[in-house]
mmCIF file of C-alpha atoms in Angstrom:
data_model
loop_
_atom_site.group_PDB
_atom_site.id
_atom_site.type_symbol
_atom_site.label_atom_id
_atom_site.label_comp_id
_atom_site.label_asym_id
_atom_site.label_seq_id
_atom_site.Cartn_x
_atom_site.Cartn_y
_atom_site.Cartn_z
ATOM 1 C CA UNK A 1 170.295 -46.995 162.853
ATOM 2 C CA UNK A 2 171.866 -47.747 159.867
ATOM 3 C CA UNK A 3 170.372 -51.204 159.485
ATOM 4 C CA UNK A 4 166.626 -49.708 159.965
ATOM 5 C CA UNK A 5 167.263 -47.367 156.994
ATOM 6 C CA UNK A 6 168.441 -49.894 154.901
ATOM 7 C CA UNK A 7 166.294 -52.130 155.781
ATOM 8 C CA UNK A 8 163.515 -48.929 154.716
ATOM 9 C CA UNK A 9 165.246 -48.749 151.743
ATOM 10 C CA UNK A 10 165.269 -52.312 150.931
ATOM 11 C CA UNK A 11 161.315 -52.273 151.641
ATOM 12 C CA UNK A 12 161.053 -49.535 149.472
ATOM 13 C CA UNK A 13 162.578 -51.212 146.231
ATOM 14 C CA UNK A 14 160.233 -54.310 146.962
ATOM 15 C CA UNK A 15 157.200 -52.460 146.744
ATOM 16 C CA UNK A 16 158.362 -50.346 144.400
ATOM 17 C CA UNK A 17 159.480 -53.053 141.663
ATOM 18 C CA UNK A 18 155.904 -55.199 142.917
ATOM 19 C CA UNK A 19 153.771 -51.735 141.775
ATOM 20 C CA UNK A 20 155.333 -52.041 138.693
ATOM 21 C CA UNK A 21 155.337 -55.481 138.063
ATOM 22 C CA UNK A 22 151.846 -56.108 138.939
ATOM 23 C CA UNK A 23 150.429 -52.611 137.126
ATOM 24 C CA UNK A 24 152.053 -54.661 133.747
ATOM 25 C CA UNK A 25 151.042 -57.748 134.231
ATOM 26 C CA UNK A 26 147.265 -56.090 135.142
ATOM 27 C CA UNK A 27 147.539 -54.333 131.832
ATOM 28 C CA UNK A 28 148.523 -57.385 129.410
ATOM 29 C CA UNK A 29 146.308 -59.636 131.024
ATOM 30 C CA UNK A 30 143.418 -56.732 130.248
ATOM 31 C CA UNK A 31 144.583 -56.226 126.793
ATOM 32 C CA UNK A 32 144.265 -60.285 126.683
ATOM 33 C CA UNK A 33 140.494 -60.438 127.596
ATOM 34 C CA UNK A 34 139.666 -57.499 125.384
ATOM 35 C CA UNK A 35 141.929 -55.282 123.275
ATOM 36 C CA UNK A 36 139.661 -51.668 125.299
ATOM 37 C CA UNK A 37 143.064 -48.837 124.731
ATOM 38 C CA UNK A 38 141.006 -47.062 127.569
ATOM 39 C CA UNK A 39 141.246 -49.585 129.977
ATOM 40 C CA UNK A 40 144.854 -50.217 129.645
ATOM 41 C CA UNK A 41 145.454 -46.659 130.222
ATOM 42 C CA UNK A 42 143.736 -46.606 133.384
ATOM 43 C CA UNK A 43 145.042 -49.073 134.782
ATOM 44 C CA UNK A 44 148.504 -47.641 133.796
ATOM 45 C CA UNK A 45 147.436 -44.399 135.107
ATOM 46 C CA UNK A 46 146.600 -46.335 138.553
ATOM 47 C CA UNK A 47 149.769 -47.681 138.633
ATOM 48 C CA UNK A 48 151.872 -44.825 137.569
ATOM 49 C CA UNK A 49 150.239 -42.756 140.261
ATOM 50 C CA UNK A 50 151.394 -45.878 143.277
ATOM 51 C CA UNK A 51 154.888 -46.161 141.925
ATOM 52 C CA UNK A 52 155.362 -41.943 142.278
ATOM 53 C CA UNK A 53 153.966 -41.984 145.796
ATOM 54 C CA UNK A 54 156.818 -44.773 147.111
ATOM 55 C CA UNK A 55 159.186 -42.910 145.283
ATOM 56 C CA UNK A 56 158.223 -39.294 146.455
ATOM 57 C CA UNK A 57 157.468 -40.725 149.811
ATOM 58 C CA UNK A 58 160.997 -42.694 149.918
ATOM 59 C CA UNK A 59 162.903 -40.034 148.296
ATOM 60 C CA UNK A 60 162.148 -38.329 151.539
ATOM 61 C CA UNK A 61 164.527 -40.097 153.425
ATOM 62 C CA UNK A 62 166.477 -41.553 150.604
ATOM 63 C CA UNK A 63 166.897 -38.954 147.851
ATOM 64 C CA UNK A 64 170.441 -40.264 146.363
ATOM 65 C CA UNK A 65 168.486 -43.348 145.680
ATOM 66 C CA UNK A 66 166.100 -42.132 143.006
ATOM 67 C CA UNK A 67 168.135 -42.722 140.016
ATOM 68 C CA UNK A 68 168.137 -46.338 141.265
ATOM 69 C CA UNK A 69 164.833 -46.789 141.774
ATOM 70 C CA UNK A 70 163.531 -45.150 138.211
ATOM 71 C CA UNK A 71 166.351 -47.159 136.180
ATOM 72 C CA UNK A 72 164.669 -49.962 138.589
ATOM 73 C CA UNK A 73 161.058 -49.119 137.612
ATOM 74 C CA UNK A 74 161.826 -49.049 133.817
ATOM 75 C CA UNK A 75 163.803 -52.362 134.211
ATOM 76 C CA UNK A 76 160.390 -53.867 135.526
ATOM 77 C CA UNK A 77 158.393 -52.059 133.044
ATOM 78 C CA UNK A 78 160.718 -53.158 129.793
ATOM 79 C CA UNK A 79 159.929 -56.540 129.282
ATOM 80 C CA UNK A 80 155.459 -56.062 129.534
ATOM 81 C CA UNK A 81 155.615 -53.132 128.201
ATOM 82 C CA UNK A 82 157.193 -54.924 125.271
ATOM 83 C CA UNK A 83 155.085 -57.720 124.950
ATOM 84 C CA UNK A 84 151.955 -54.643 125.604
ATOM 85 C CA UNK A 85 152.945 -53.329 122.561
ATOM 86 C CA UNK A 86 152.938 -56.315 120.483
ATOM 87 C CA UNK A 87 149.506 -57.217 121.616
ATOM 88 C CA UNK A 88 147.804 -53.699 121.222
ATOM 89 C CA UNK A 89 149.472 -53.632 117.793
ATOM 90 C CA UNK A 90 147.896 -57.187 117.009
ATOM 91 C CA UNK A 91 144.473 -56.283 118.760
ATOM 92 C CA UNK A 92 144.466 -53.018 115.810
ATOM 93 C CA UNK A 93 145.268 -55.339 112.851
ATOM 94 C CA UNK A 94 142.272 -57.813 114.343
ATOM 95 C CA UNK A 95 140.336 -54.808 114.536
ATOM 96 C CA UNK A 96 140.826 -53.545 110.942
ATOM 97 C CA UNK A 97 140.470 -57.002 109.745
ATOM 98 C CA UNK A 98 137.736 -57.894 111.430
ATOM 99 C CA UNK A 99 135.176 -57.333 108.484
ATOM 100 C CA UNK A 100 137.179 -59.612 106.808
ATOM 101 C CA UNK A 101 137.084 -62.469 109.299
ATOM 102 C CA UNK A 102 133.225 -61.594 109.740
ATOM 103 C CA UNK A 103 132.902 -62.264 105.760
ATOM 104 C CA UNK A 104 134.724 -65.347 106.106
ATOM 105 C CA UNK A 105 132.862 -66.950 108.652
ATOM 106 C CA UNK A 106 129.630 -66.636 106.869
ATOM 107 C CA UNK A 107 131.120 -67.303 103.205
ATOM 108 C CA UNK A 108 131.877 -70.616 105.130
ATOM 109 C CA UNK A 109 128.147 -71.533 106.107
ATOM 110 C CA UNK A 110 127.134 -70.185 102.502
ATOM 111 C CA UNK A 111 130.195 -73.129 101.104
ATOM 112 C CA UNK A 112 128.346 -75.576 103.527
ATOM 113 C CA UNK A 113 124.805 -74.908 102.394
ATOM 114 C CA UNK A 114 125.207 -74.737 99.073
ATOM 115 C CA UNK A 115 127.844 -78.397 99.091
ATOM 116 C CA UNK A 116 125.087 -79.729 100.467
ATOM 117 C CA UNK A 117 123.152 -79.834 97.062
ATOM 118 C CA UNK A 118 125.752 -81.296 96.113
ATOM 119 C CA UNK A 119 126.435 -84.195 98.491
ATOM 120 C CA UNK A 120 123.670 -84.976 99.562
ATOM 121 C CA UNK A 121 121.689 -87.144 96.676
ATOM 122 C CA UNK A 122 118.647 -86.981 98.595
ATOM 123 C CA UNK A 123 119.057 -83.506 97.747
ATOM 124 C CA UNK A 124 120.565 -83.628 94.520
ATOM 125 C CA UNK A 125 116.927 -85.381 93.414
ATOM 126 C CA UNK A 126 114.948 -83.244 94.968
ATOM 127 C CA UNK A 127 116.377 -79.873 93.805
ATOM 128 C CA UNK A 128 118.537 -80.383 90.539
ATOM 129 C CA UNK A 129 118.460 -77.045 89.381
ATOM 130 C CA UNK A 130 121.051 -75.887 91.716
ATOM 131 C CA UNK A 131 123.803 -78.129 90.061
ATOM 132 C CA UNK A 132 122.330 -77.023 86.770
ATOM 133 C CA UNK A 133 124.320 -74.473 85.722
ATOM 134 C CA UNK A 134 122.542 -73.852 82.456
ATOM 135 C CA UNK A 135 119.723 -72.320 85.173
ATOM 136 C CA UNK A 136 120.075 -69.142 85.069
ATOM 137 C CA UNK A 137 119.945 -68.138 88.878
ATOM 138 C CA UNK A 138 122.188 -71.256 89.487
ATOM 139 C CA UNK A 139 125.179 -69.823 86.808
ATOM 140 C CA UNK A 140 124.859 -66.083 88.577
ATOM 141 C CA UNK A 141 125.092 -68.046 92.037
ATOM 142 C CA UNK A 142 128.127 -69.772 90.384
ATOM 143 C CA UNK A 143 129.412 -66.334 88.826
ATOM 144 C CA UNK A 144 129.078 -64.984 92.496
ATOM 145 C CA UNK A 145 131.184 -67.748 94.854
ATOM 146 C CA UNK A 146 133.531 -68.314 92.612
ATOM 147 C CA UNK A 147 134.104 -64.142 92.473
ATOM 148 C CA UNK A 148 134.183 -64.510 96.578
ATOM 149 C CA UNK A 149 136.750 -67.191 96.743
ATOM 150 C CA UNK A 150 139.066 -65.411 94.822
ATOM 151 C CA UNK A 151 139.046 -62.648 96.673
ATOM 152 C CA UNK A 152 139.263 -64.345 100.469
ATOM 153 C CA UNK A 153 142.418 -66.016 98.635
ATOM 154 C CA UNK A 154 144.292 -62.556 98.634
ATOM 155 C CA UNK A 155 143.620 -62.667 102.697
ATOM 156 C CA UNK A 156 142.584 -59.698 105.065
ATOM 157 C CA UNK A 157 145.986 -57.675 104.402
ATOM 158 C CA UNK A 158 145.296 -56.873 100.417
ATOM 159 C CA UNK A 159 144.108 -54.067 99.231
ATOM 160 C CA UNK A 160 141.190 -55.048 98.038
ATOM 161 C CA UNK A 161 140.305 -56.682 101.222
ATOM 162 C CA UNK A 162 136.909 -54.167 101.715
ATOM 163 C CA UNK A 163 135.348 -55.750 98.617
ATOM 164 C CA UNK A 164 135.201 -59.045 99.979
ATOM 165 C CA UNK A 165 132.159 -58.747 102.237
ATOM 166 C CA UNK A 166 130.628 -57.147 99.501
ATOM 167 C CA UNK A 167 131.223 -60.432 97.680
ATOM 168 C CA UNK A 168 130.405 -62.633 99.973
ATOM 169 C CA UNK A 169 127.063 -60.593 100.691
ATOM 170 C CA UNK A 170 126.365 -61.038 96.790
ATOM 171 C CA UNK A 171 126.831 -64.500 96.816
ATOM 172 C CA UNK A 172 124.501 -65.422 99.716
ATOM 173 C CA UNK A 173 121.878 -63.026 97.608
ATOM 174 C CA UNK A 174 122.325 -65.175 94.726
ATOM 175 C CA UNK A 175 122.598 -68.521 96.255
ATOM 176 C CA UNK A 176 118.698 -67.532 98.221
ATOM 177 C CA UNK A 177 117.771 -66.291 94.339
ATOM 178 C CA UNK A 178 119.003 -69.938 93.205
ATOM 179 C CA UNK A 179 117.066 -72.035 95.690
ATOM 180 C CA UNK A 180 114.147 -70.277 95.311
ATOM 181 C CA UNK A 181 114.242 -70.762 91.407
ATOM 182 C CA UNK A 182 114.701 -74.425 92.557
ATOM 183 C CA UNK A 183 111.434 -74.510 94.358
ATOM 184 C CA UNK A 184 112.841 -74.086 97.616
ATOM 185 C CA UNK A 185 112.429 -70.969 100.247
ATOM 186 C CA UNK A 186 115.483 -70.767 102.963
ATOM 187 C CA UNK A 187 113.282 -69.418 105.327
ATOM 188 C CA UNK A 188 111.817 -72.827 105.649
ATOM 189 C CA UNK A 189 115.346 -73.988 107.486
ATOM 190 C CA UNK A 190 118.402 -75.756 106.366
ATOM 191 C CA UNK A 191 118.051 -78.017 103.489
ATOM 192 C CA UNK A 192 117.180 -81.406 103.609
ATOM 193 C CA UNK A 193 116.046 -83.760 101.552
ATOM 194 C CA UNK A 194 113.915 -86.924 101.269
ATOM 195 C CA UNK A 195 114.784 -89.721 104.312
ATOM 196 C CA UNK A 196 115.170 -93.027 102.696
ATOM 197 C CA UNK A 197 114.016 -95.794 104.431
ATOM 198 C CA UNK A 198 115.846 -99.089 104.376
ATOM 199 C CA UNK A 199 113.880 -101.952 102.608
ATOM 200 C CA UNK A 200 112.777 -104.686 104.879
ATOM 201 C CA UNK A 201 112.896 -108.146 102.941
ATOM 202 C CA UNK A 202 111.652 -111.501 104.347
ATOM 203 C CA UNK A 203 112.667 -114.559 102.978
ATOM 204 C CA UNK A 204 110.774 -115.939 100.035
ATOM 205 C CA UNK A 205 110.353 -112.446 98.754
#
């Protein structure tokens, strides 16, 4: 008799520390695929709610074991719950950032399409205005990026972090402002410029 109970009580434990363990690992690896606070709560709910029933239902035969199996439960719970917090903490900073990031990622394509006035020479001759800065839609574009890339150098923590999509909104304005000055429309597609041809020469010519 003795030996079924204990081997009860052993069963018990298991499933009881396997609730636990699995109801964290569910919840980080949800918090991984999207940072949803609702859906890590249900899923703690859902697993709160198993780990009571094999305690209520082994307390029933076991009841001096109960201390053991909560300081068990919380033992189990520590380390995710740990490593929970961390990433719902980082999932809000992504989230309050994420207008920053946003900004960034298209103040990079404006950086590319405006460069490639600049490196491209087929470009370069077909549209100089945009490296003339005595132009005046060219010198506000100027003005504009150079006003955006100071303010992505601060980085998404600064205080003045909510300005920079503004900035980076007013420098795609005047960049569009700038090419069409130059006799180009953006809604035509990305830039390009003339295709040069390699000369063919035959001999005696």
């Amino acid at each position: 008799m003795f030996l079924a109970e204990f081997a009860q009580l052993a069963m018990a434990t298991v499933v009881l520390a396997a609730v636990v363990s699995v109801t964290s690992y569910t919840v980080e690896r949800g918090l991984r695929r999207s940072p949803d606070a609702d859906t890590a709560f249900w899923y703690c709910f859902s697993g709160l709610c198993c780990a009571l029933t094999v305690v209520l239902a082994a307390a029933v035969l076991f009841p001096a074991a109960v201390p053991l199996w909560l300081l068990l439960a919380a033992g189990c719970a520590a380390p995710a719950a740990w490593r929970i917090t961390r990433r719902a903490a980082a999932a809000v900073r992504y989230q309050d950032t994420r207008g920053w990031h946003e900004a960034a990622a298209r103040h990079d394509a404006i950086r590319v399409r405006w460069l490639a006035y600049e490196l491209d020479p087929a470009l370069a001759i077909d549209y100089p205005d945009m490296s003339d800065v005595s132009r005046p839609h060219t010198a506000a574009m100027l003005r504009a990026m150079k006003h955006a890339d100071a303010l992505r150098s601060l980085g998404p923590d600064d205080g003045g972090a909510s300005a920079y999509p503004t900035a980076v909104a007013e420098a795609a304005a005047r960049l569009t402002e700038a090419e069409r000055a130059a006799g180009r429309y953006p809604e035509a597609g990305p830039p390009t410029g003339r295709t040069f041809l390699p000369v063919r020469r035959t001999s005696g010519q």
